[in-house]
Short mmCIF file of C-alpha atoms in Angstrom, two decimals:
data_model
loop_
_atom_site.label_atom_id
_atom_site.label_comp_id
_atom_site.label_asym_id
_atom_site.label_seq_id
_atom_site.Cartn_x
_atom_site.Cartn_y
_atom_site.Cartn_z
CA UNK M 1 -145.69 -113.83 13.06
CA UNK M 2 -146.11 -112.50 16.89
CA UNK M 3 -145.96 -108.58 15.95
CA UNK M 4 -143.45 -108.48 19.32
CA UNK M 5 -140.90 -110.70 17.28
CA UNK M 6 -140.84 -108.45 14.39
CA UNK M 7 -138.42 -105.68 15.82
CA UNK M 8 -136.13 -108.03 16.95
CA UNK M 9 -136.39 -110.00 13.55
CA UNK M 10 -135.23 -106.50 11.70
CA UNK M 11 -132.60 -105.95 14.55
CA UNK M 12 -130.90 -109.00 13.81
CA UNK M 13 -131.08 -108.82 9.72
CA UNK M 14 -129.35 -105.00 10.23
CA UNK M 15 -126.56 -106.35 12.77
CA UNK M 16 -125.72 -109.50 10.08
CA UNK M 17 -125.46 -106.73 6.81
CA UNK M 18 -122.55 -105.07 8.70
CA UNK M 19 -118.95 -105.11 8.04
CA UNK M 20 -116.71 -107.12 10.40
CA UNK M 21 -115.66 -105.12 13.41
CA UNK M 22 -111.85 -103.71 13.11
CA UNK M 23 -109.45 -106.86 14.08
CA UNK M 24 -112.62 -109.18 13.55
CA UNK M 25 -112.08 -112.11 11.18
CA UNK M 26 -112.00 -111.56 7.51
CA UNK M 27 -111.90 -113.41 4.45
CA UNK M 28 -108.38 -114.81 4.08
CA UNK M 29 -106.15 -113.26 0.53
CA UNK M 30 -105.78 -116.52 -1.79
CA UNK M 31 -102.13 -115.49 -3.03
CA UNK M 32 -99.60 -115.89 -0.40
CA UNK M 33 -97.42 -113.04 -2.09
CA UNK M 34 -98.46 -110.06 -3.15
CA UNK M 35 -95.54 -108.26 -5.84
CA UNK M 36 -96.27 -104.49 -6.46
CA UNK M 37 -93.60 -103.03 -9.30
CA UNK M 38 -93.10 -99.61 -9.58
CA UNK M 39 -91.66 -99.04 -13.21
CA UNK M 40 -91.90 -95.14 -12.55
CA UNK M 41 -88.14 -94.13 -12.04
CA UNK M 42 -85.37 -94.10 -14.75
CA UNK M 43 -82.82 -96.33 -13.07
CA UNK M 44 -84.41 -98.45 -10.89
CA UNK M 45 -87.72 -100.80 -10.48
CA UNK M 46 -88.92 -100.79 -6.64
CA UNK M 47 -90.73 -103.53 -5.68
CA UNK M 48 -93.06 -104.37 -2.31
CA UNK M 49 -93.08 -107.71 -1.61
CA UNK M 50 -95.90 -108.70 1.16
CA UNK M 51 -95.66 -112.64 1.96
CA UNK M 52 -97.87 -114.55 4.61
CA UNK M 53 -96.03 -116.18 7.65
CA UNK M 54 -95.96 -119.56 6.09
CA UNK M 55 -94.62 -118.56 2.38
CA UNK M 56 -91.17 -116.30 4.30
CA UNK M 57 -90.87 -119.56 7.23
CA UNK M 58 -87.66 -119.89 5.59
CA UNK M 59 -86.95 -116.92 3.90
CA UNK M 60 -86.02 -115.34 0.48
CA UNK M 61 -84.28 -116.45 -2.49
CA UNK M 62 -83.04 -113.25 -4.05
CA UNK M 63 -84.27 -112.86 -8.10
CA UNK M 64 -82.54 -115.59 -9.75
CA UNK M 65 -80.42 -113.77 -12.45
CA UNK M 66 -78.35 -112.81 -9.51
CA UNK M 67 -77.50 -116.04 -7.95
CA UNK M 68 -74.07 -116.80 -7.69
CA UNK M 69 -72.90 -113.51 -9.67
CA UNK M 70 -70.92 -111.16 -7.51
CA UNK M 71 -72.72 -107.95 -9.26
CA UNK M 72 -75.75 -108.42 -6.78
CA UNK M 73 -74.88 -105.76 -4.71
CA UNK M 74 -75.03 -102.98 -7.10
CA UNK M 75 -77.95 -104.60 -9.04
CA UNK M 76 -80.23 -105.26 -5.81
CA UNK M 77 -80.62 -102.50 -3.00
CA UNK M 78 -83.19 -103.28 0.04
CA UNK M 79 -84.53 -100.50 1.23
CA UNK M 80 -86.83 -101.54 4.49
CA UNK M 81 -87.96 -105.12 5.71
CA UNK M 82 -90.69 -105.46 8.40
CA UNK M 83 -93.37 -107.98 9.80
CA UNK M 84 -96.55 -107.89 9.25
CA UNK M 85 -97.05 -106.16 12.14
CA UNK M 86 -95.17 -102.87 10.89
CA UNK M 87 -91.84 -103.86 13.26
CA UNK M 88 -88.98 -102.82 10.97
CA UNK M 89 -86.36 -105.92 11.43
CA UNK M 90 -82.93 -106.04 10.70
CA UNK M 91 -81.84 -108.87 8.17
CA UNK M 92 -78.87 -110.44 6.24
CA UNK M 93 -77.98 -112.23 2.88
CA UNK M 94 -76.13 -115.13 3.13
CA UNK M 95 -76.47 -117.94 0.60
CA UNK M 96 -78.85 -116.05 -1.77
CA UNK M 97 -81.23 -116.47 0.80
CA UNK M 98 -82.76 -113.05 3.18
CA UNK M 99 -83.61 -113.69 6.13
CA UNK M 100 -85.29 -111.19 8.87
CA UNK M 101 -85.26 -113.44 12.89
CA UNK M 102 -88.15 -112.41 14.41
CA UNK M 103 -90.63 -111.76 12.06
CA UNK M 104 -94.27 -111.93 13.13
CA UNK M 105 -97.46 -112.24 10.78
CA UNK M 106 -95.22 -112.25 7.47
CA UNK M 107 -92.98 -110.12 6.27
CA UNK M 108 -92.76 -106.86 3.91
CA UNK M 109 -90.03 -106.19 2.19
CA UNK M 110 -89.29 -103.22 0.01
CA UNK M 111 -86.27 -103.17 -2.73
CA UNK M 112 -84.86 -102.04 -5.98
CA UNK M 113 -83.25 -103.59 -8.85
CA UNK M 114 -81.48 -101.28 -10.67
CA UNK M 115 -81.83 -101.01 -14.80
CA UNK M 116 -79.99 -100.40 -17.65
CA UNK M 117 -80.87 -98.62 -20.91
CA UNK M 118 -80.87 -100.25 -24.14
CA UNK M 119 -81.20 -103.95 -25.21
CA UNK M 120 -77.25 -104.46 -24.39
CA UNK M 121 -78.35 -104.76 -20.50
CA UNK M 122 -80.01 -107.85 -21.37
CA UNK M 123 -76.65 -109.53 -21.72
CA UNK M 124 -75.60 -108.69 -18.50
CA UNK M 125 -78.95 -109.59 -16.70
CA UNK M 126 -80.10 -106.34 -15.60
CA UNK M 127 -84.04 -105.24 -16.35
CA UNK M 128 -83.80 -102.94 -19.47
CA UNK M 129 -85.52 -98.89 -19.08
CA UNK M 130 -85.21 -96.61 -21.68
CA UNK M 131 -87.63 -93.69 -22.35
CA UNK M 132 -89.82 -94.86 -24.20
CA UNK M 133 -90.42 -98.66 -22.72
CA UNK M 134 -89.05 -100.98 -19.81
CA UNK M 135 -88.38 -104.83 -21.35
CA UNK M 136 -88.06 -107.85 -18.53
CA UNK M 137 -88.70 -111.25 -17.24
CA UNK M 138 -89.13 -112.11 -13.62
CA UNK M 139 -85.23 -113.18 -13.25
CA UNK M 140 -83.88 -110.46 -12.16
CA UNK M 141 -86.21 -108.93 -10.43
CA UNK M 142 -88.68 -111.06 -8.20
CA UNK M 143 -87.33 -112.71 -4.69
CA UNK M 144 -89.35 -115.25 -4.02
CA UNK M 145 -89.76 -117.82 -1.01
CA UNK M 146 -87.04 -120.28 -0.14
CA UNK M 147 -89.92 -122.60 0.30
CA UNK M 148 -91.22 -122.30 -3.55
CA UNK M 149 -87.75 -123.18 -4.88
CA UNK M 150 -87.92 -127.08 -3.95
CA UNK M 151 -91.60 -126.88 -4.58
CA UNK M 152 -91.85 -125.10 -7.15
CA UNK M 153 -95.22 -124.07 -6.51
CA UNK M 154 -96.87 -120.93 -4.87
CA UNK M 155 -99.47 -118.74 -5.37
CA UNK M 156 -98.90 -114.86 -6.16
CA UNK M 157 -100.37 -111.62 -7.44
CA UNK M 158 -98.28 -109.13 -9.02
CA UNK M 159 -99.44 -105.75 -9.11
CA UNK M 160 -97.53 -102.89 -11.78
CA UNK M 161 -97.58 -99.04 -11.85
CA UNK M 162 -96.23 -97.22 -14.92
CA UNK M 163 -95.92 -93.96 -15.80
CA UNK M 164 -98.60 -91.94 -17.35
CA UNK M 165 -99.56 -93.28 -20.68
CA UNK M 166 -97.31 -96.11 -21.13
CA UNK M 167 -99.19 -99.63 -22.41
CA UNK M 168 -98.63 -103.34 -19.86
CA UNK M 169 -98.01 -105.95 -21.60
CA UNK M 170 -97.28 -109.33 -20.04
CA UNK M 171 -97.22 -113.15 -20.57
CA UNK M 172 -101.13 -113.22 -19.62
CA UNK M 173 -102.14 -109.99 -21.39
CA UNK M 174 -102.65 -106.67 -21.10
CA UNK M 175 -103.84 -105.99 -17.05
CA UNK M 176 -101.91 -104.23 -14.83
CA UNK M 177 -103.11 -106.98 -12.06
CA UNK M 178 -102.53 -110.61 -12.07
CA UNK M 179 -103.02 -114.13 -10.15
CA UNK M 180 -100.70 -117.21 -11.32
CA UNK M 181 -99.32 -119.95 -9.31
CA UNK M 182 -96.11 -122.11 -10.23
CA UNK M 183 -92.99 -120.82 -9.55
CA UNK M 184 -91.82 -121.34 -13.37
CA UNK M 185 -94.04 -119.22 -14.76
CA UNK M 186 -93.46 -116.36 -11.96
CA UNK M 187 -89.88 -116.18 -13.13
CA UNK M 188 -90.30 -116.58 -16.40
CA UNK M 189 -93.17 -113.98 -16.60
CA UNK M 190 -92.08 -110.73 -19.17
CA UNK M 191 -93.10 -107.10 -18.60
CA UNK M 192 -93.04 -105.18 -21.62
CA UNK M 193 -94.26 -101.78 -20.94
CA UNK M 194 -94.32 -98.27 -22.56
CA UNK M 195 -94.46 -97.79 -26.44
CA UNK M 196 -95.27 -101.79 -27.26
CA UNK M 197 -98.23 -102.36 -29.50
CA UNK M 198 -100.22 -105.92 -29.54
CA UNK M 199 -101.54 -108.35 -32.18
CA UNK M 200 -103.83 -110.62 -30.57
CA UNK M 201 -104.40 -111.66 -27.42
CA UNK M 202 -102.77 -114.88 -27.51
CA UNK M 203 -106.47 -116.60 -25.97
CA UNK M 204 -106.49 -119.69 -28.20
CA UNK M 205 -105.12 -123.53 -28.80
CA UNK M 206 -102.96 -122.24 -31.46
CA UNK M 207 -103.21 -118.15 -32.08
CA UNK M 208 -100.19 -116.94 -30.52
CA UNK M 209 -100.22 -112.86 -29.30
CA UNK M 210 -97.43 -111.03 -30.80
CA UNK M 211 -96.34 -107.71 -28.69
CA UNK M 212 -93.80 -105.65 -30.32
CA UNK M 213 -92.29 -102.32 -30.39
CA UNK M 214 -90.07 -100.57 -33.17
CA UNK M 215 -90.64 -100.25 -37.15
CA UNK M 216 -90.56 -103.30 -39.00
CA UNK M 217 -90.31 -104.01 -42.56
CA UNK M 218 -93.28 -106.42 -42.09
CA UNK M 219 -96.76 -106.64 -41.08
CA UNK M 220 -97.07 -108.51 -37.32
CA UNK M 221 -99.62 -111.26 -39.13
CA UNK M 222 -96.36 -111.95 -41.28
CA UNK M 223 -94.25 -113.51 -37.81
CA UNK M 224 -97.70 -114.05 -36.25
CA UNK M 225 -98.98 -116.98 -38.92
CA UNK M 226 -95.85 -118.88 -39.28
CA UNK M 227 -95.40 -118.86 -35.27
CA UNK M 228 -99.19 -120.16 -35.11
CA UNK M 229 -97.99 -123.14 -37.53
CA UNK M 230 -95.46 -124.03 -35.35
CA UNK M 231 -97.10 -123.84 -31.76
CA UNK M 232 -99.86 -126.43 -33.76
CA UNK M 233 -97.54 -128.66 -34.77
CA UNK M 234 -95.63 -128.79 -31.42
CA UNK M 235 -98.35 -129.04 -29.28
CA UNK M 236 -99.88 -132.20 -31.25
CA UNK M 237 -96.18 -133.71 -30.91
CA UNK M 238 -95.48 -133.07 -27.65
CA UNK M 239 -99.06 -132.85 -25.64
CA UNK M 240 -100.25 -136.09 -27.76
CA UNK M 241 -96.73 -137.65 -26.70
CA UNK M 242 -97.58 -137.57 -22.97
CA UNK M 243 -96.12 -133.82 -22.42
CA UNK M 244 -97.07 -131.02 -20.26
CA UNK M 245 -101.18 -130.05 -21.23
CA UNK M 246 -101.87 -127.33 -23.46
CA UNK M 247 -101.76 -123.90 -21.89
CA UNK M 248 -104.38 -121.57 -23.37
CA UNK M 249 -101.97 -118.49 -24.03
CA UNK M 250 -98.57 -118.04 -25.70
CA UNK M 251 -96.86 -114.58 -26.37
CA UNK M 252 -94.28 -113.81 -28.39
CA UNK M 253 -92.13 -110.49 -27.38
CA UNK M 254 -90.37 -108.87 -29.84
CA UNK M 255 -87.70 -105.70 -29.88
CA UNK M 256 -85.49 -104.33 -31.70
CA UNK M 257 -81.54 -105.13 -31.74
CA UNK M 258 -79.01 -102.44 -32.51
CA UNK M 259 -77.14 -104.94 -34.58
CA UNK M 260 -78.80 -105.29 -38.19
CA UNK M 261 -78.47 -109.37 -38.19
CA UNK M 262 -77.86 -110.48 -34.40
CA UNK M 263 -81.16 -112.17 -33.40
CA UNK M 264 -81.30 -113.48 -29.59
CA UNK M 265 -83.93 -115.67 -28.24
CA UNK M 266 -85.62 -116.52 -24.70
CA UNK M 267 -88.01 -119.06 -24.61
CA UNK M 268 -89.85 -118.69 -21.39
CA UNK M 269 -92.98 -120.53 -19.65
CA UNK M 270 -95.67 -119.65 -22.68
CA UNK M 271 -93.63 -117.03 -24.30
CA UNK M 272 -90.75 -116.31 -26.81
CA UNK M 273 -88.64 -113.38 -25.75
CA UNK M 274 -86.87 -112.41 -29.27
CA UNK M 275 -84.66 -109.48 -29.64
CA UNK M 276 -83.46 -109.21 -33.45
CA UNK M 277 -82.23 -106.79 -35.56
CA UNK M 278 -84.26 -104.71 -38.54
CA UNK M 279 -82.76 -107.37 -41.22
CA UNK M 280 -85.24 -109.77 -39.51
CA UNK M 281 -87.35 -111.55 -42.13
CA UNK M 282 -89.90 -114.17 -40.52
CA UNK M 283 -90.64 -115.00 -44.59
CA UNK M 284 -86.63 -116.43 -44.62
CA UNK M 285 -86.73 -120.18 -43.83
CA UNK M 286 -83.43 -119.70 -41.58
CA UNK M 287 -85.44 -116.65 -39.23
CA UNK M 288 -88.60 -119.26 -39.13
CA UNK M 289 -86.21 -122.15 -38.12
CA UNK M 290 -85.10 -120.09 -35.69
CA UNK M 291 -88.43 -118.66 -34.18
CA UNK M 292 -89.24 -122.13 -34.29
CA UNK M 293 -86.21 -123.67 -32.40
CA UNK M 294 -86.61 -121.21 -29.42
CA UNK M 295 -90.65 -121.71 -29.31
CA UNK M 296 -90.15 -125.43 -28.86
CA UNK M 297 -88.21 -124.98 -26.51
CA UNK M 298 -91.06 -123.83 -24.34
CA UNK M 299 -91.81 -127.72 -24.00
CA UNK M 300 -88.14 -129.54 -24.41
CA UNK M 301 -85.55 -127.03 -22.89
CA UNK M 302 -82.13 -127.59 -23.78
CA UNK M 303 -81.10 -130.85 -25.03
CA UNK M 304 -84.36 -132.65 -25.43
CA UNK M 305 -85.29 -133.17 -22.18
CA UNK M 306 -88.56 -131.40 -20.73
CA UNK M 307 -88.13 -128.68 -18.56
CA UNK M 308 -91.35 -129.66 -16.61
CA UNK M 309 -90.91 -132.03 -13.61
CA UNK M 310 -92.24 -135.85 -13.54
CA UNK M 311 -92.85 -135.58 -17.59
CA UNK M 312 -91.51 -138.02 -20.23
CA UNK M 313 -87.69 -137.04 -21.54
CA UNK M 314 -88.00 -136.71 -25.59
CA UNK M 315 -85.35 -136.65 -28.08
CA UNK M 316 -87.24 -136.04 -30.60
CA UNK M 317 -85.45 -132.56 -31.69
#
């Protein structure tokens, strides 16, 4: 090598190890909305959504609990919505649907969904917050693009801050950061923060997680075997059948139910949300009939028929 090239060799390998200049190109975020949930305050969850030009075209669907209820003004409050420029915008609701003219590179939107305390809330949609714990799917509280409703698809990351101390708990584990796509299992995803302890991790074929808060007259292996026998015997029926592939995680959420007998069950995408009251026995054959109607579920829906587009109908159940 010509010992005149050299400096200009080491010039050239310093100038490529540098960052990109400010406003320079840069590798593009693979979500194309970004969720951050603040779980800090007593009444409310406040939520940053940041979406990419393309994903808020058409604008957003507000959470789905609230569709068509008249309560959505005093569950949902928005606080700010700009571009992604930093313009603030003004913006309306009309047909479930916000939508902010004029927005440039995206659009940010910051808003709260209030909560209610106790596992009563749950009947009447909004996010539950006591104390000790918050308890909630994605229903009431995500907006998501117009766009992903026909679809159905979309890719996200959802980002949660709790107070100091509390445990995160969701459908996919125990991180306080996560990537999914599918617009199913956005809205169906559960948040169980605070004083919930876990059994498992739910990282298997058949060995389902259980997460759970309360006292229980039971050890968790007693729900968390029988739950694994079912989840086995579904998945051979309804995967070998020509249903929706294995998924490599299911959860099963439990609290606890004022009510000593009432037992009320959410089957979600890869997760049973069970609230039940301290007279639950997963050793009775009518609780384990019933753990097991609601799991299934996960696959058939409501009257036999898959929930999953473009798969086979089954009346098997």
């Amino acid at each position: 090598m010509s010992p005149a090239f050299l400096p200009l060799l080491l010039l050239w390998l310093s100038c490529a190890s540098l960052p990109p200049a400010a406003g320079g190109s840069e590798a593009r975020d693979p979500v194309d909305v970004v969720y951050t949930l603040d779980l800090g305050a007593p009444d409310h969850v406040a939520v940053e959504l940041r979406a990419t030009a393309e994903a808020a075209s058409q604008g957003l669907r507000v959470p789905l609990e609230w569709e068509g209820r008249s309560g959505m003004d005093r569950a949902i409050r928005v606080v700010e919505v700009r571009d992604g420029g930093g313009r603030a915008l003004a913006h309306d609701v009309s047909r479930w649907t916000l939508r902010a003219p004029g927005a440039k590179d995206g659009l940010n939107v910051r808003y709260q969904v209030a909560t209610r305390g106790g596992l009563d809330a749950q009947s009447e949609g909004y996010p539950i917050r006591a104390a000790e714990y918050f308890l909630s799917t994605g229903h009431p509280l995500l907006m998501v693009p117009e766009a992903w409703v026909e679809s159905g698809e979309g890719r996200y990351r959802v980002e949660i801050a709790a107070p100091p101390g509390w445990q995160i708990h969701t459908t996919v584990g125990n991180a306080r950061t996560l990537e999914r796509d599918g617009l199913a299992a956005l809205r169906d995803l559960v948040i169980a923060a605070g004083d919930f302890r876990a059994t498992g991790d739910g990282a298997g074929s058949d060995a389902p997680a259980l997460v759970a808060r309360g006292q229980w007259p039971w050890t968790p292996q007693d729900l968390v075997r029988p739950a694994q026998a079912v989840l086995a015997e579904a998945r051979a029926l309804f995967v070998g059948a020509g249903g929706p592939a294995a998924s490599g995680r299911y959860t099963v959420f439990l609290a606890p139910w004022q009510s000593a007998s009432l037992r009320v069950g959410h089957s979600l995408h890869d997760a049973l949300l069970l609230t039940a009251g301290l007279a639950f026995d997963p050793a009775e054959p009518d609780a384990l009939s019933f753990v097991a109607s609601q799991m299934v579920r996960n696959w058939v829906g409501d009257g036999g028929v898959l929930r999953h587009r473009g798969d086979s109908i089954f009346d098997t159940l």
